[in-house]
PDB file of C-alpha atoms in Angstrom:
ATOM      1  CA  MET A   1     132.125  82.804  91.164  1.00 89.00           C
ATOM      2  CA  ALA A   2     128.271  82.510  91.493  1.00 95.00           C
ATOM      3  CA  VAL A   3     125.299  84.935  91.632  1.00 97.00           C
ATOM      4  CA  ARG A   4     123.934  85.032  95.152  1.00 97.00           C
ATOM      5  CA  GLY A   5     120.605  86.497  96.431  1.00 97.00           C
ATOM      6  CA  ILE A   6     120.822  88.632  99.528  1.00 98.00           C
ATOM      7  CA  ARG A   7     117.535  89.750 101.082  1.00 97.00           C
ATOM      8  CA  GLY A   8     116.609  92.624 103.327  1.00 98.00           C
ATOM      9  CA  ALA A   9     113.802  94.353 104.475  1.00 98.00           C
ATOM     10  CA  THR A  10     112.985  97.579 106.911  1.00 98.00           C
ATOM     11  CA  THR A  11     110.042  99.714 107.536  1.00 97.00           C
ATOM     12  CA  THR A  12     109.379 103.443 107.724  1.00 98.00           C
ATOM     13  CA  GLU A  13     107.204 105.420 110.296  1.00 96.00           C
ATOM     14  CA  GLU A  14     105.520 107.511 107.268  1.00 98.00           C
ATOM     15  CA  ASP A  15     105.282 107.366 103.701  1.00 98.00           C
ATOM     16  CA  SER A  16     107.392 110.266 102.556  1.00 98.00           C
ATOM     17  CA  GLU A  17     110.538 110.665 100.273  1.00 98.00           C
ATOM     18  CA  ALA A  18     112.931 111.360 103.150  1.00 98.00           C
ATOM     19  CA  ALA A  19     111.559 108.350 105.227  1.00 98.00           C
ATOM     20  CA  ILE A  20     111.851 106.177 102.185  1.00 98.00           C
ATOM     21  CA  VAL A  21     115.375 107.234 101.340  1.00 98.00           C
ATOM     22  CA  ASP A  22     116.636 107.123 104.557  1.00 98.00           C
ATOM     23  CA  ALA A  23     115.149 103.873 105.876  1.00 98.00           C
ATOM     24  CA  THR A  24     116.842 102.470 102.359  1.00 98.00           C
ATOM     25  CA  ILE A  25     120.166 103.855 102.781  1.00 98.00           C
ATOM     26  CA  GLU A  26     120.324 102.575 106.424  1.00 98.00           C
ATOM     27  CA  LEU A  27     119.124  98.776 105.078  1.00 98.00           C
ATOM     28  CA  LEU A  28     121.717  98.803 102.412  1.00 97.00           C
ATOM     29  CA  ALA A  29     124.522  99.901 104.318  1.00 96.00           C
ATOM     30  CA  GLU A  30     123.652  97.369 106.768  1.00 97.00           C
ATOM     31  CA  ILE A  31     123.628  94.722 104.089  1.00 97.00           C
ATOM     32  CA  ALA A  32     126.895  95.678 102.824  1.00 95.00           C
ATOM     33  CA  ARG A  33     128.512  95.669 106.179  1.00 94.00           C
ATOM     34  CA  GLU A  34     127.135  92.301 106.802  1.00 96.00           C
ATOM     35  CA  ASN A  35     127.898  90.815 103.512  1.00 96.00           C
ATOM     36  CA  THR A  36     131.296  92.520 102.113  1.00 89.00           C
ATOM     37  CA  PHE A  37     130.835  93.331  98.441  1.00 91.00           C
ATOM     38  CA  ASP A  38     131.656  96.177  96.007  1.00 90.00           C
ATOM     39  CA  PRO A  39     128.824  97.974  93.971  1.00 92.00           C
ATOM     40  CA  GLY A  40     130.904  96.576  91.056  1.00 93.00           C
ATOM     41  CA  ASP A  41     129.626  93.062  92.334  1.00 95.00           C
ATOM     42  CA  LEU A  42     126.191  93.862  92.143  1.00 97.00           C
ATOM     43  CA  ALA A  43     124.342  92.073  88.913  1.00 97.00           C
ATOM     44  CA  ALA A  44     120.926  93.796  89.791  1.00 98.00           C
ATOM     45  CA  ALA A  45     118.750  94.943  93.000  1.00 98.00           C
ATOM     46  CA  TRP A  46     115.025  94.421  93.021  1.00 98.00           C
ATOM     47  CA  PHE A  47     113.105  96.707  95.560  1.00 98.00           C
ATOM     48  CA  THR A  48     109.307  96.154  96.629  1.00 98.00           C
ATOM     49  CA  THR A  49     107.407  98.145  98.859  1.00 98.00           C
ATOM     50  CA  THR A  50     104.020  97.674 100.483  1.00 97.00           C
ATOM     51  CA  PRO A  51     101.318  99.439  98.612  1.00 96.00           C
ATOM     52  CA  ASP A  52     101.330 102.463 101.131  1.00 96.00           C
ATOM     53  CA  LEU A  53     104.562 103.640 100.179  1.00 98.00           C
ATOM     54  CA  THR A  54     104.417 106.118  97.035  1.00 97.00           C
ATOM     55  CA  SER A  55     106.284 108.778  97.698  1.00 98.00           C
ATOM     56  CA  GLU A  56     109.559 107.883  96.369  1.00 98.00           C
ATOM     57  CA  PHE A  57     111.426 104.712  95.003  1.00 98.00           C
ATOM     58  CA  PRO A  58     113.608 103.117  97.156  1.00 98.00           C
ATOM     59  CA  ALA A  59     116.064 102.819  94.117  1.00 98.00           C
ATOM     60  CA  ALA A  60     116.703 106.389  94.566  1.00 97.00           C
ATOM     61  CA  ALA A  61     118.468 105.608  97.940  1.00 97.00           C
ATOM     62  CA  ALA A  62     120.878 103.314  95.954  1.00 97.00           C
ATOM     63  CA  ARG A  63     121.698 106.050  93.666  1.00 96.00           C
ATOM     64  CA  HIS A  64     122.558 108.314  96.505  1.00 95.00           C
ATOM     65  CA  LEU A  65     124.914 105.325  97.564  1.00 94.00           C
ATOM     66  CA  GLY A  66     126.692 105.682  94.046  1.00 94.00           C
ATOM     67  CA  TRP A  67     125.413 102.392  92.744  1.00 94.00           C
ATOM     68  CA  GLY A  68     124.790 104.333  89.139  1.00 94.00           C
ATOM     69  CA  ASP A  69     125.997 101.265  87.169  1.00 95.00           C
ATOM     70  CA  VAL A  70     123.526  98.770  88.925  1.00 96.00           C
ATOM     71  CA  PRO A  71     120.520  97.897  87.494  1.00 97.00           C
ATOM     72  CA  LEU A  72     117.638  98.760  89.941  1.00 98.00           C
ATOM     73  CA  LEU A  73     113.685  97.824  89.643  1.00 98.00           C
ATOM     74  CA  CYS A  74     111.064  98.757  91.929  1.00 98.00           C
ATOM     75  CA  ALA A  75     107.720  97.417  92.505  1.00 98.00           C
ATOM     76  CA  HIS A  76     104.884  96.874  94.947  1.00 97.00           C
ATOM     77  CA  GLU A  77     104.196  93.773  97.020  1.00 95.00           C
ATOM     78  CA  MET A  78     100.836  91.981  97.045  1.00 93.00           C
ATOM     79  CA  ALA A  79      98.379  93.791  99.361  1.00 90.00           C
ATOM     80  CA  VAL A  80      98.187  90.937 101.750  1.00 90.00           C
ATOM     81  CA  PRO A  81      96.051  92.474 104.621  1.00 89.00           C
ATOM     82  CA  SER A  82      98.053  90.963 107.439  1.00 87.00           C
ATOM     83  CA  SER A  83     101.533  92.352 106.142  1.00 87.00           C
ATOM     84  CA  ASN A  84     103.689  94.621 107.658  1.00 91.00           C
ATOM     85  CA  PRO A  85     102.771  98.431 106.979  1.00 95.00           C
ATOM     86  CA  ARG A  86     105.226 100.853 105.271  1.00 97.00           C
ATOM     87  CA  CYS A  87     107.560  97.998 104.566  1.00 97.00           C
ATOM     88  CA  ILE A  88     110.394  98.223 101.895  1.00 98.00           C
ATOM     89  CA  ARG A  89     112.077  94.904 100.763  1.00 98.00           C
ATOM     90  CA  VAL A  90     115.056  94.078  98.632  1.00 98.00           C
ATOM     91  CA  LEU A  91     116.640  91.442  96.678  1.00 98.00           C
ATOM     92  CA  LEU A  92     120.530  92.113  95.643  1.00 98.00           C
ATOM     93  CA  LEU A  93     121.940  89.828  93.192  1.00 98.00           C
ATOM     94  CA  VAL A  94     125.604  89.511  93.930  1.00 97.00           C
ATOM     95  CA  ASN A  95     128.440  88.111  92.063  1.00 97.00           C
ATOM     96  CA  THR A  96     130.475  86.419  94.570  1.00 96.00           C
ATOM     97  CA  ASP A  97     132.860  83.466  95.687  1.00 95.00           C
ATOM     98  CA  VAL A  98     131.023  83.437  99.266  1.00 94.00           C
ATOM     99  CA  PRO A  99     128.847  80.239  99.623  1.00 95.00           C
ATOM    100  CA  SER A 100     125.222  80.544 100.106  1.00 94.00           C
ATOM    101  CA  SER A 101     125.652  79.565 103.759  1.00 95.00           C
ATOM    102  CA  ALA A 102     127.501  82.772 104.569  1.00 96.00           C
ATOM    103  CA  ILE A 103     125.106  85.087 103.173  1.00 97.00           C
ATOM    104  CA  ARG A 104     123.608  87.032 105.923  1.00 96.00           C
ATOM    105  CA  PHE A 105     120.155  88.466 105.391  1.00 97.00           C
ATOM    106  CA  VAL A 106     119.164  91.949 107.165  1.00 97.00           C
ATOM    107  CA  TYR A 107     115.799  92.808 108.693  1.00 97.00           C
ATOM    108  CA  LEU A 108     115.560  96.088 110.352  1.00 97.00           C
ATOM    109  CA  ARG A 109     112.860  97.931 112.301  1.00 92.00           C
ATOM    110  CA  GLY A 110     109.478  96.615 111.985  1.00 89.00           C
ATOM    111  CA  ALA A 111     110.583  94.174 109.224  1.00 89.00           C
ATOM    112  CA  GLN A 112     112.576  91.925 111.991  1.00 83.00           C
ATOM    113  CA  LEU A 113     109.177  90.348 112.662  1.00 77.00           C
ATOM    114  CA  LEU A 114     109.503  88.870 109.218  1.00 72.00           C
ATOM    115  CA  ARG A 115     112.708  86.943 110.308  1.00 71.00           C
ATOM    116  CA  ALA A 116     110.509  84.244 111.662  1.00 59.00           C
ATOM    117  CA  THR A 117     109.129  83.503 108.227  1.00 52.00           C
ATOM    118  CA  ALA A 118     112.127  84.563 106.101  1.00 47.00           C
TER     119      ALA A 118
END
């Protein structure tokens, strides 16, 4: 068994609690669907947002999904002028027997533009 990183990102239409939670739940659900794991397999989750998202912590969405025992951390991304606005990123650290080559990263909504550089 090894700790593997699973990346994902999405965007919101606005800076609101509901928009951040809804987009993050959608992202985490899709990552879980693409990479079969249980919350108990998660070593930690690190969320970042662009500086224009301040209404809620993306980690709140993980709590809605029942990830009560998972260590969660939120931070802001660097304010790079050409970056996607209202972007939420996540790095999940998962204990798994799955090889790195089988891990699937997930980019939704406006964050699909990041796939070319990810």
